[in-house]
Amino acid sequence: MADLETTLDARLAALSDADLARGLDIFRAKLGAAGAASLQTCVHCGLCAGSCHYYLTDHEPASMPAHKLEQIAAGFRGRFTLAGRLAPALVGARPFDRALARTWIEAAFGRCSTCGRCSLNCTTGVNVAAVVRAARATLTELGLIPADLQQVVTTALETGNNMGITREDWLDTVQWIEEETQGAVNDPAARIPVDRQGANILFTVNPREPKFFPLGLQASATVFHAAGEDWTVASEGWDLTNYGLFSGNNAEGGAIAVNLLDSMERLGCRTLVIGECGHGFAAARWESAEWLRRRPSFRIISFLELMEEYFQQGRLKVDPTRLKERVTLHDPCNTVRQGGISEPQRSILRRCVSDFVEMTPHGAENFCCGGGGGQLAMAEYRQKRLQAGGVKAEQIRATGARIVVAPCHNCIDQLMELNREYKLGVVIKTVAEIVADALILPSAPSSDKENHDVAC
């Protein structure tokens, strides 16, 4: 931690007054008119405190969303409001100097996962997450982003995926999982097609699946096989993650988002399906069009939506009695509260398990697990992240569930750490894994009709 502080101090010391002035100009531009209005509408009622998992677990004033907003607004007022320039002490205005920049780092990166729950419960509707993202964008432009968070972005830009998985390793893993899927479904015709031209579905994957959780990809392949889908993965441009959403750098976020769009155009697929990943869904579905200033010519949906469509179309049949343990559902912030996908996963679980129980609260009001906003990538804030996750841990414990379903790999990583930290004794699964476990699979064909028309 001392080294990190030294590094941060060195970065701050290297900033000139011109750099700081430029940073505030960047913040003003990123904020936009709506964001600037937000900074002036907080009435300091304090109700946001009870909605923030950071404040609920450390009870420090610096963790209150209104306090974080006030620290960020202080620099804005000092430069861009008349009252702030004439009577800064009366309106809480401060010059954007090195001390305030350090405060912004702590507020924007260290004490916020941009989950948006405070905005949902704000009496005046202040979009705190948007303000924090503008602050993050400013700090990133000034080189004040935590180095490990920026490294994830850089790795994605340099290699095409955020874990630096080579094309050879990706294709070897796909082939291995295809063989495992064939054995699991007892059908040699089960495939994971690669670069299938004109497929209906292009399926995208979080690199953590081929790297650490290959059973997640196998579960998705099993679902596609059971549904009889015409699908493919891409040999390149397959990573659905986009940490540009967390750094606030729209140019880098757009450059990463282009990888998926290029794969769609190269393969001529009709629908881009984002695997179970909250921020990846938000980046591809809602943000990329803004970053790139162009609307995609194809449909972009979550795998949760697609699986629910399969059920509604009668393409999947399941036996809910196979899983007898109690199951609960975690709501990833970028999928549910900020992404609008709340019911498909619930409908799926009600079909696939016999004992499903909701957390309290759930849906859009569910608490962040603490792993969002790039927190998992920032080692210096690990203890704060685990502490903030205490709210989620108690939510899980109160359900009495033995299985926690989380349709997001960042959430899964955080929940696995919370499982150990708070001794919850639960198993963490994706929605696809639950569906795959409950599937009543079609019988394998009796004749040799393997389809080998698509090669890696």
Short mmCIF file of C-alpha atoms in Angstrom, two decimals:
data_model
loop_
_atom_site.label_atom_id
_atom_site.label_comp_id
_atom_site.label_asym_id
_atom_site.label_seq_id
_atom_site.Cartn_x
_atom_site.Cartn_y
_atom_site.Cartn_z
CA MET A 1 0.00 0.00 0.00
CA ALA A 2 2.92 2.31 0.76
CA ASP A 3 4.25 1.78 -2.77
CA LEU A 4 0.83 2.59 -4.20
CA GLU A 5 0.65 5.78 -2.16
CA THR A 6 4.13 6.72 -3.33
CA THR A 7 3.14 6.10 -6.93
CA LEU A 8 -0.02 8.16 -6.52
CA ASP A 9 1.88 10.97 -4.83
CA ALA A 10 4.40 10.95 -7.66
CA ARG A 11 1.64 11.16 -10.27
CA LEU A 12 -0.06 14.02 -8.45
CA ALA A 13 3.20 15.88 -7.96
CA ALA A 14 3.96 15.60 -11.67
CA LEU A 15 0.74 17.40 -12.61
CA SER A 16 1.12 21.04 -13.62
CA ASP A 17 -1.48 23.69 -12.93
CA ALA A 18 -2.30 23.56 -16.64
CA ASP A 19 -2.92 19.81 -16.34
CA LEU A 20 -5.35 20.38 -13.49
CA ALA A 21 -7.16 23.13 -15.39
CA ARG A 22 -7.41 20.82 -18.41
CA GLY A 23 -8.75 18.08 -16.16
CA LEU A 24 -11.58 20.27 -14.98
CA ASP A 25 -12.41 21.16 -18.59
CA ILE A 26 -12.58 17.42 -19.33
CA PHE A 27 -14.90 16.90 -16.38
CA ARG A 28 -17.20 19.69 -17.56
CA ALA A 29 -17.34 18.21 -21.06
CA LYS A 30 -17.97 14.66 -19.80
CA LEU A 31 -20.63 15.85 -17.39
CA GLY A 32 -22.87 17.48 -19.98
CA ALA A 33 -25.80 19.72 -19.19
CA ALA A 34 -27.82 17.09 -17.34
CA GLY A 35 -24.87 16.11 -15.17
CA ALA A 36 -24.06 19.73 -14.38
CA ALA A 37 -27.65 20.24 -13.29
CA SER A 38 -27.41 17.14 -11.10
CA LEU A 39 -24.52 18.68 -9.18
CA GLN A 40 -26.76 21.56 -8.14
CA THR A 41 -29.89 19.62 -7.22
CA CYS A 42 -28.72 17.58 -4.21
CA VAL A 43 -30.71 18.79 -1.19
CA HIS A 44 -28.51 16.95 1.34
CA CYS A 45 -31.42 14.97 2.75
CA GLY A 46 -29.08 12.07 3.48
CA LEU A 47 -31.52 9.37 2.35
CA CYS A 48 -28.92 8.08 -0.09
CA ALA A 49 -26.77 6.92 2.82
CA GLY A 50 -29.11 4.05 3.60
CA SER A 51 -28.97 2.87 0.00
CA CYS A 52 -25.17 2.60 -0.24
CA HIS A 53 -23.45 -0.66 0.66
CA TYR A 54 -20.24 1.24 1.43
CA TYR A 55 -21.86 3.49 4.01
CA LEU A 56 -23.95 0.70 5.50
CA THR A 57 -20.81 -1.28 6.27
CA ASP A 58 -18.31 1.39 7.36
CA HIS A 59 -20.62 4.23 8.55
CA GLU A 60 -18.00 6.75 7.45
CA PRO A 61 -19.34 10.11 6.17
CA ALA A 62 -16.91 9.88 3.24
CA SER A 63 -18.89 6.86 2.00
CA MET A 64 -22.23 8.67 1.82
CA PRO A 65 -23.19 9.23 -1.83
CA ALA A 66 -24.12 12.86 -1.07
CA HIS A 67 -20.68 13.43 0.46
CA LYS A 68 -18.94 11.90 -2.56
CA LEU A 69 -21.09 14.05 -4.83
CA GLU A 70 -20.25 17.14 -2.78
CA GLN A 71 -16.50 16.53 -3.05
CA ILE A 72 -16.74 16.22 -6.82
CA ALA A 73 -19.09 19.22 -7.09
CA ALA A 74 -16.71 21.41 -5.07
CA GLY A 75 -14.20 21.55 -7.91
CA PHE A 76 -16.93 22.21 -10.46
CA ARG A 77 -18.41 25.11 -8.47
CA GLY A 78 -15.03 26.72 -7.93
CA ARG A 79 -14.54 27.14 -11.67
CA PHE A 80 -17.91 27.06 -13.39
CA THR A 81 -20.36 28.87 -11.09
CA LEU A 82 -20.47 32.58 -10.31
CA ALA A 83 -21.21 31.97 -6.63
CA GLY A 84 -18.31 29.55 -6.46
CA ARG A 85 -15.90 32.11 -7.87
CA LEU A 86 -17.17 35.04 -5.75
CA ALA A 87 -17.90 33.34 -2.43
CA PRO A 88 -16.45 29.84 -2.49
CA ALA A 89 -16.74 29.26 1.25
CA LEU A 90 -20.48 29.94 1.19
CA VAL A 91 -21.27 27.39 -1.52
CA GLY A 92 -18.68 24.73 -0.77
CA ALA A 93 -16.47 25.52 -3.76
CA ARG A 94 -12.80 24.57 -3.90
CA PRO A 95 -10.04 24.90 -6.44
CA PHE A 96 -9.34 21.67 -8.31
CA ASP A 97 -5.84 21.21 -6.93
CA ARG A 98 -3.79 18.13 -6.04
CA ALA A 99 -5.51 17.71 -2.67
CA LEU A 100 -8.97 17.73 -4.24
CA ALA A 101 -7.81 15.41 -7.03
CA ARG A 102 -6.71 12.93 -4.36
CA THR A 103 -10.14 13.21 -2.74
CA TRP A 104 -11.77 12.51 -6.11
CA ILE A 105 -9.67 9.34 -6.50
CA GLU A 106 -10.88 8.02 -3.17
CA ALA A 107 -14.51 8.99 -3.85
CA ALA A 108 -14.73 7.81 -7.48
CA PHE A 109 -12.57 4.68 -7.42
CA GLY A 110 -12.22 3.70 -3.78
CA ARG A 111 -15.72 4.13 -2.40
CA CYS A 112 -18.09 3.65 -5.33
CA SER A 113 -18.97 0.72 -7.58
CA THR A 114 -21.24 2.95 -9.73
CA CYS A 115 -24.12 0.59 -8.91
CA GLY A 116 -26.72 3.37 -9.14
CA ARG A 117 -28.75 2.30 -6.10
CA CYS A 118 -28.34 5.73 -4.47
CA SER A 119 -29.81 7.39 -7.57
CA LEU A 120 -32.81 5.07 -7.47
CA ASN A 121 -33.50 6.24 -3.92
CA CYS A 122 -32.54 9.91 -4.38
CA THR A 123 -35.34 12.36 -3.62
CA THR A 124 -34.24 14.64 -6.46
CA GLY A 125 -33.10 11.97 -8.91
CA VAL A 126 -29.40 12.86 -8.97
CA ASN A 127 -27.56 10.43 -11.25
CA VAL A 128 -24.60 9.89 -8.95
CA ALA A 129 -23.14 7.07 -11.05
CA ALA A 130 -22.98 9.35 -14.10
CA VAL A 131 -21.21 12.06 -12.11
CA VAL A 132 -18.75 9.53 -10.69
CA ARG A 133 -18.06 8.18 -14.18
CA ALA A 134 -17.32 11.72 -15.41
CA ALA A 135 -14.92 12.12 -12.47
CA ARG A 136 -13.29 8.79 -13.32
CA ALA A 137 -12.91 9.90 -16.94
CA THR A 138 -11.17 13.05 -15.73
CA LEU A 139 -8.81 11.16 -13.44
CA THR A 140 -8.05 8.66 -16.19
CA GLU A 141 -7.15 11.45 -18.60
CA LEU A 142 -4.79 12.85 -15.94
CA GLY A 143 -3.11 9.47 -15.40
CA LEU A 144 -4.66 9.09 -11.94
CA ILE A 145 -6.57 5.87 -12.63
CA PRO A 146 -5.47 2.86 -10.53
CA ALA A 147 -2.80 1.15 -12.62
CA ASP A 148 -4.31 -2.33 -12.41
CA LEU A 149 -7.69 -1.11 -13.69
CA GLN A 150 -6.04 0.62 -16.64
CA GLN A 151 -3.99 -2.54 -17.32
CA VAL A 152 -7.20 -4.52 -17.94
CA VAL A 153 -8.24 -1.96 -20.54
CA THR A 154 -4.79 -1.92 -22.13
CA THR A 155 -4.64 -5.72 -22.32
CA ALA A 156 -8.01 -5.79 -24.09
CA LEU A 157 -6.86 -3.15 -26.57
CA GLU A 158 -3.56 -4.92 -27.28
CA THR A 159 -4.73 -8.55 -27.44
CA GLY A 160 -8.46 -8.44 -28.18
CA ASN A 161 -9.48 -9.78 -24.77
CA ASN A 162 -8.94 -8.57 -21.24
CA MET A 163 -6.94 -11.61 -20.09
CA GLY A 164 -4.55 -11.79 -23.02
CA ILE A 165 -5.71 -15.26 -24.12
CA THR A 166 -4.08 -16.20 -27.40
CA ARG A 167 -6.12 -17.27 -30.42
CA GLU A 168 -4.56 -20.73 -30.21
CA ASP A 169 -5.45 -21.18 -26.54
CA TRP A 170 -9.00 -19.92 -27.13
CA LEU A 171 -9.59 -22.37 -29.98
CA ASP A 172 -7.99 -25.26 -28.06
CA THR A 173 -10.32 -24.54 -25.14
CA VAL A 174 -13.36 -24.37 -27.40
CA GLN A 175 -12.45 -27.74 -28.93
CA TRP A 176 -11.94 -29.28 -25.49
CA ILE A 177 -15.26 -27.93 -24.22
CA GLU A 178 -16.99 -29.17 -27.36
CA GLU A 179 -15.73 -32.69 -26.64
CA GLU A 180 -16.82 -32.41 -23.02
CA THR A 181 -20.27 -31.21 -24.13
CA GLN A 182 -20.64 -34.11 -26.54
CA GLY A 183 -19.95 -36.51 -23.68
CA ALA A 184 -22.29 -34.70 -21.30
CA VAL A 185 -25.24 -34.70 -23.70
CA ASN A 186 -24.34 -38.11 -25.16
CA ASP A 187 -24.49 -36.78 -28.69
CA PRO A 188 -21.44 -36.50 -30.97
CA ALA A 189 -23.36 -33.98 -33.08
CA ALA A 190 -23.22 -31.39 -30.29
CA ARG A 191 -20.95 -28.64 -31.53
CA ILE A 192 -19.42 -25.33 -30.59
CA PRO A 193 -19.17 -23.88 -34.08
CA VAL A 194 -16.39 -21.38 -34.71
CA ASP A 195 -16.65 -18.65 -37.38
CA ARG A 196 -19.80 -20.12 -38.86
CA GLN A 197 -20.78 -17.72 -41.63
CA GLY A 198 -24.37 -16.48 -41.54
CA ALA A 199 -25.24 -18.11 -38.22
CA ASN A 200 -28.35 -16.81 -36.50
CA ILE A 201 -26.53 -16.19 -33.21
CA LEU A 202 -23.03 -14.90 -32.46
CA PHE A 203 -22.38 -15.84 -28.83
CA THR A 204 -19.84 -13.79 -26.87
CA VAL A 205 -17.96 -14.89 -23.79
CA ASN A 206 -16.28 -13.43 -20.71
CA PRO A 207 -12.58 -14.48 -20.85
CA ARG A 208 -12.87 -15.79 -17.32
CA GLU A 209 -14.86 -18.75 -18.71
CA PRO A 210 -12.14 -20.20 -20.96
CA LYS A 211 -9.49 -19.20 -18.40
CA PHE A 212 -11.05 -20.34 -15.13
CA PHE A 213 -14.68 -21.47 -15.54
CA PRO A 214 -14.94 -23.64 -18.68
CA LEU A 215 -18.03 -25.36 -17.29
CA GLY A 216 -19.86 -22.08 -17.84
CA LEU A 217 -19.17 -22.25 -21.56
CA GLN A 218 -20.13 -25.93 -21.57
CA ALA A 219 -23.46 -25.08 -19.96
CA SER A 220 -24.15 -22.44 -22.62
CA ALA A 221 -23.22 -24.90 -25.37
CA THR A 222 -25.57 -27.46 -23.84
CA VAL A 223 -28.44 -24.96 -23.88
CA PHE A 224 -27.80 -24.07 -27.53
CA HIS A 225 -27.65 -27.78 -28.41
CA ALA A 226 -30.92 -28.53 -26.64
CA ALA A 227 -32.63 -25.56 -28.33
CA GLY A 228 -31.38 -26.63 -31.75
CA GLU A 229 -29.92 -23.19 -32.34
CA ASP A 230 -27.86 -22.11 -35.34
CA TRP A 231 -25.04 -20.40 -33.45
CA THR A 232 -21.34 -19.72 -33.45
CA VAL A 233 -18.50 -18.21 -31.49
CA ALA A 234 -15.85 -16.10 -33.19
CA SER A 235 -12.18 -17.03 -33.43
CA GLU A 236 -11.36 -13.36 -32.85
CA GLY A 237 -13.45 -10.58 -31.35
CA TRP A 238 -15.24 -12.89 -28.90
CA ASP A 239 -14.61 -11.09 -25.56
CA LEU A 240 -17.79 -9.41 -24.29
CA THR A 241 -16.13 -7.45 -21.47
CA ASN A 242 -15.35 -3.76 -21.73
CA TYR A 243 -13.57 -2.07 -18.83
CA GLY A 244 -13.72 1.22 -20.69
CA LEU A 245 -17.09 1.47 -18.95
CA PHE A 246 -15.25 1.55 -15.61
CA SER A 247 -12.30 3.78 -16.56
CA GLY A 248 -14.59 6.38 -18.12
CA ASN A 249 -12.48 6.52 -21.29
CA ASN A 250 -15.08 6.49 -24.06
CA ALA A 251 -12.50 6.32 -26.84
CA GLU A 252 -10.96 3.15 -25.42
CA GLY A 253 -14.39 1.75 -24.60
CA GLY A 254 -15.43 2.33 -28.20
CA ALA A 255 -12.24 0.72 -29.54
CA ILE A 256 -12.98 -2.42 -27.50
CA ALA A 257 -16.65 -2.43 -28.52
CA VAL A 258 -15.67 -2.41 -32.18
CA ASN A 259 -14.26 -5.93 -31.79
CA LEU A 260 -17.75 -7.39 -31.39
CA LEU A 261 -19.23 -5.28 -34.17
CA ASP A 262 -16.43 -6.35 -36.53
CA SER A 263 -17.09 -10.01 -35.71
CA MET A 264 -20.79 -9.56 -36.49
CA GLU A 265 -20.01 -7.92 -39.82
CA ARG A 266 -17.30 -10.46 -40.72
CA LEU A 267 -19.53 -13.45 -39.98
CA GLY A 268 -22.83 -11.97 -41.15
CA CYS A 269 -24.71 -13.14 -38.06
CA ARG A 270 -28.17 -11.81 -37.27
CA THR A 271 -28.17 -11.45 -33.47
CA LEU A 272 -25.35 -10.59 -31.07
CA VAL A 273 -25.87 -12.42 -27.79
CA ILE A 274 -24.02 -11.15 -24.73
CA GLY A 275 -23.22 -13.96 -22.30
CA GLU A 276 -23.89 -13.66 -18.59
CA CYS A 277 -21.97 -10.48 -17.75
CA GLY A 278 -23.55 -7.32 -16.35
CA HIS A 279 -21.11 -4.65 -17.47
CA GLY A 280 -20.47 -6.39 -20.80
CA PHE A 281 -24.19 -6.26 -21.52
CA ALA A 282 -24.39 -2.58 -20.53
CA ALA A 283 -21.40 -1.66 -22.67
CA ALA A 284 -22.58 -3.52 -25.77
CA ARG A 285 -26.31 -2.88 -25.54
CA TRP A 286 -26.49 0.66 -24.18
CA GLU A 287 -23.13 2.44 -24.31
CA SER A 288 -21.32 1.37 -27.47
CA ALA A 289 -23.69 3.20 -29.83
CA GLU A 290 -22.98 6.42 -27.93
CA TRP A 291 -19.24 5.83 -27.83
CA LEU A 292 -19.05 4.99 -31.53
CA ARG A 293 -21.73 7.43 -32.69
CA ARG A 294 -23.42 4.75 -34.74
CA ARG A 295 -26.35 2.43 -34.25
CA PRO A 296 -25.73 -1.30 -34.85
CA SER A 297 -27.69 -2.83 -37.71
CA PHE A 298 -28.42 -6.02 -35.79
CA ARG A 299 -30.16 -7.11 -32.61
CA ILE A 300 -28.18 -7.17 -29.33
CA ILE A 301 -29.66 -9.19 -26.48
CA SER A 302 -28.62 -10.84 -23.24
CA PHE A 303 -28.29 -14.62 -23.07
CA LEU A 304 -30.89 -14.40 -20.28
CA GLU A 305 -33.43 -12.97 -22.73
CA LEU A 306 -32.57 -15.60 -25.33
CA MET A 307 -32.96 -18.52 -22.91
CA GLU A 308 -36.35 -17.19 -21.82
CA GLU A 309 -37.37 -16.95 -25.48
CA TYR A 310 -36.40 -20.60 -25.92
CA PHE A 311 -38.67 -21.56 -23.03
CA GLN A 312 -41.55 -19.50 -24.39
CA GLN A 313 -41.09 -21.11 -27.80
CA GLY A 314 -41.11 -24.59 -26.25
CA ARG A 315 -37.54 -25.30 -27.34
CA LEU A 316 -36.29 -26.23 -23.87
CA LYS A 317 -37.80 -28.79 -21.53
CA VAL A 318 -36.63 -29.11 -17.93
CA ASP A 319 -37.22 -31.15 -14.82
CA PRO A 320 -37.32 -28.81 -11.78
CA THR A 321 -37.31 -31.71 -9.33
CA ARG A 322 -33.68 -32.57 -10.03
CA LEU A 323 -32.44 -29.63 -8.00
CA LYS A 324 -33.93 -29.86 -4.54
CA GLU A 325 -31.73 -27.36 -2.70
CA ARG A 326 -32.96 -23.83 -2.07
CA VAL A 327 -31.83 -21.35 -4.74
CA THR A 328 -31.64 -17.57 -4.60
CA LEU A 329 -30.79 -14.99 -7.24
CA HIS A 330 -28.33 -12.10 -7.19
CA ASP A 331 -29.19 -9.12 -9.41
CA PRO A 332 -26.12 -7.66 -11.17
CA CYS A 333 -26.49 -3.87 -11.17
CA ASN A 334 -25.60 -3.42 -14.84
CA THR A 335 -28.03 -6.13 -15.92
CA VAL A 336 -31.00 -5.29 -13.71
CA ARG A 337 -31.04 -1.81 -12.15
CA GLN A 338 -29.21 -0.12 -15.00
CA GLY A 339 -29.83 -2.62 -17.78
CA GLY A 340 -33.55 -3.31 -17.48
CA ILE A 341 -33.26 -7.12 -17.59
CA SER A 342 -35.01 -8.35 -14.45
CA GLU A 343 -37.73 -10.90 -15.23
CA PRO A 344 -36.20 -13.39 -17.72
CA GLN A 345 -33.78 -14.87 -15.17
CA ARG A 346 -36.55 -15.16 -12.57
CA SER A 347 -38.90 -16.84 -14.98
CA ILE A 348 -36.15 -19.28 -15.95
CA LEU A 349 -35.32 -20.19 -12.37
CA ARG A 350 -38.98 -20.76 -11.47
CA ARG A 351 -39.09 -23.29 -14.28
CA CYS A 352 -35.80 -25.01 -13.43
CA VAL A 353 -35.73 -25.34 -9.64
CA SER A 354 -38.26 -26.45 -7.06
CA ASP A 355 -37.32 -24.05 -4.24
CA PHE A 356 -36.55 -20.52 -5.43
CA VAL A 357 -36.48 -17.68 -2.92
CA GLU A 358 -35.88 -14.00 -3.52
CA MET A 359 -33.46 -11.87 -1.54
CA THR A 360 -34.78 -8.92 0.43
CA PRO A 361 -34.79 -6.50 -1.28
CA HIS A 362 -34.49 -7.85 -4.83
CA GLY A 363 -34.74 -6.75 -8.44
CA ALA A 364 -33.85 -3.11 -9.08
CA GLU A 365 -33.58 -2.50 -5.32
CA ASN A 366 -31.17 -5.37 -4.74
CA PHE A 367 -27.83 -4.40 -3.24
CA CYS A 368 -24.60 -4.40 -5.19
CA CYS A 369 -22.31 -7.30 -4.28
CA GLY A 370 -19.39 -4.86 -4.19
CA GLY A 371 -17.58 -6.34 -7.20
CA GLY A 372 -18.91 -3.95 -9.83
CA GLY A 373 -17.46 -0.75 -11.20
CA GLY A 374 -14.08 -2.38 -11.79
CA GLN A 375 -13.54 -2.94 -8.06
CA LEU A 376 -12.29 -6.48 -8.61
CA ALA A 377 -9.43 -5.14 -10.72
CA MET A 378 -8.25 -2.60 -8.14
CA ALA A 379 -6.14 -4.47 -5.60
CA GLU A 380 -5.60 -1.46 -3.35
CA TYR A 381 -9.30 -1.39 -2.50
CA ARG A 382 -9.73 -5.13 -1.83
CA GLN A 383 -10.44 -4.84 1.89
CA LYS A 384 -12.92 -2.03 1.35
CA ARG A 385 -14.60 -4.14 -1.37
CA LEU A 386 -14.96 -7.15 0.90
CA GLN A 387 -16.27 -4.98 3.72
CA ALA A 388 -18.85 -3.36 1.43
CA GLY A 389 -19.90 -6.84 0.30
CA GLY A 390 -21.04 -7.55 3.85
CA VAL A 391 -24.53 -6.29 3.00
CA LYS A 392 -24.80 -8.85 0.20
CA ALA A 393 -23.45 -11.60 2.44
CA GLU A 394 -26.18 -10.98 4.99
CA GLN A 395 -28.83 -10.87 2.26
CA ILE A 396 -27.70 -14.30 1.10
CA ARG A 397 -27.54 -15.74 4.60
CA ALA A 398 -31.07 -14.56 5.34
CA THR A 399 -32.51 -16.53 2.41
CA GLY A 400 -31.25 -19.86 3.74
CA ALA A 401 -30.31 -20.77 0.17
CA ARG A 402 -27.52 -23.23 -0.60
CA ILE A 403 -27.13 -22.08 -4.22
CA VAL A 404 -26.70 -18.47 -5.33
CA VAL A 405 -27.30 -17.80 -9.01
CA ALA A 406 -25.46 -14.79 -10.44
CA PRO A 407 -25.67 -13.98 -14.16
CA CYS A 408 -22.40 -12.03 -14.14
CA HIS A 409 -18.78 -13.17 -13.81
CA ASN A 410 -17.58 -10.11 -11.92
CA CYS A 411 -20.36 -10.74 -9.41
CA ILE A 412 -19.47 -14.43 -9.29
CA ASP A 413 -15.85 -13.63 -8.44
CA GLN A 414 -16.93 -11.26 -5.69
CA LEU A 415 -19.55 -13.68 -4.35
CA MET A 416 -16.96 -16.47 -4.22
CA GLU A 417 -14.73 -14.23 -2.10
CA LEU A 418 -17.68 -13.24 0.09
CA ASN A 419 -18.52 -16.94 0.45
CA ARG A 420 -15.08 -17.53 1.97
CA GLU A 421 -14.87 -14.25 3.91
CA TYR A 422 -18.29 -14.57 5.57
CA LYS A 423 -18.41 -18.40 5.67
CA LEU A 424 -21.72 -18.59 3.80
CA GLY A 425 -21.36 -22.20 2.69
CA VAL A 426 -23.08 -21.64 -0.64
CA VAL A 427 -22.40 -22.67 -4.23
CA ILE A 428 -22.32 -19.96 -6.90
CA LYS A 429 -23.71 -20.74 -10.37
CA THR A 430 -24.73 -19.00 -13.57
CA VAL A 431 -28.27 -19.19 -14.90
CA ALA A 432 -27.08 -21.32 -17.83
CA GLU A 433 -25.56 -23.85 -15.42
CA ILE A 434 -28.91 -24.17 -13.63
CA VAL A 435 -30.72 -24.63 -16.95
CA ALA A 436 -28.18 -27.19 -18.18
CA ASP A 437 -28.56 -29.20 -14.96
CA ALA A 438 -32.36 -29.27 -15.32
CA LEU A 439 -32.54 -29.94 -19.07
CA ILE A 440 -34.39 -32.91 -20.46
CA LEU A 441 -32.17 -33.46 -23.46
CA PRO A 442 -33.41 -34.69 -26.81
CA SER A 443 -32.32 -38.18 -27.75
CA ALA A 444 -29.14 -38.42 -29.80
CA PRO A 445 -29.68 -39.41 -33.46
CA SER A 446 -29.22 -43.11 -34.11
CA SER A 447 -27.39 -42.62 -37.41
CA ASP A 448 -24.09 -40.91 -37.97
CA LYS A 449 -25.19 -37.40 -38.89
CA GLU A 450 -22.43 -35.36 -37.37
CA ASN A 451 -22.26 -31.93 -38.90
CA HIS A 452 -18.65 -31.10 -39.69
CA ASP A 453 -19.38 -28.26 -42.06
CA VAL A 454 -17.77 -25.64 -39.80
CA ALA A 455 -14.12 -25.80 -38.94
CA CYS A 456 -11.96 -23.67 -36.73
#
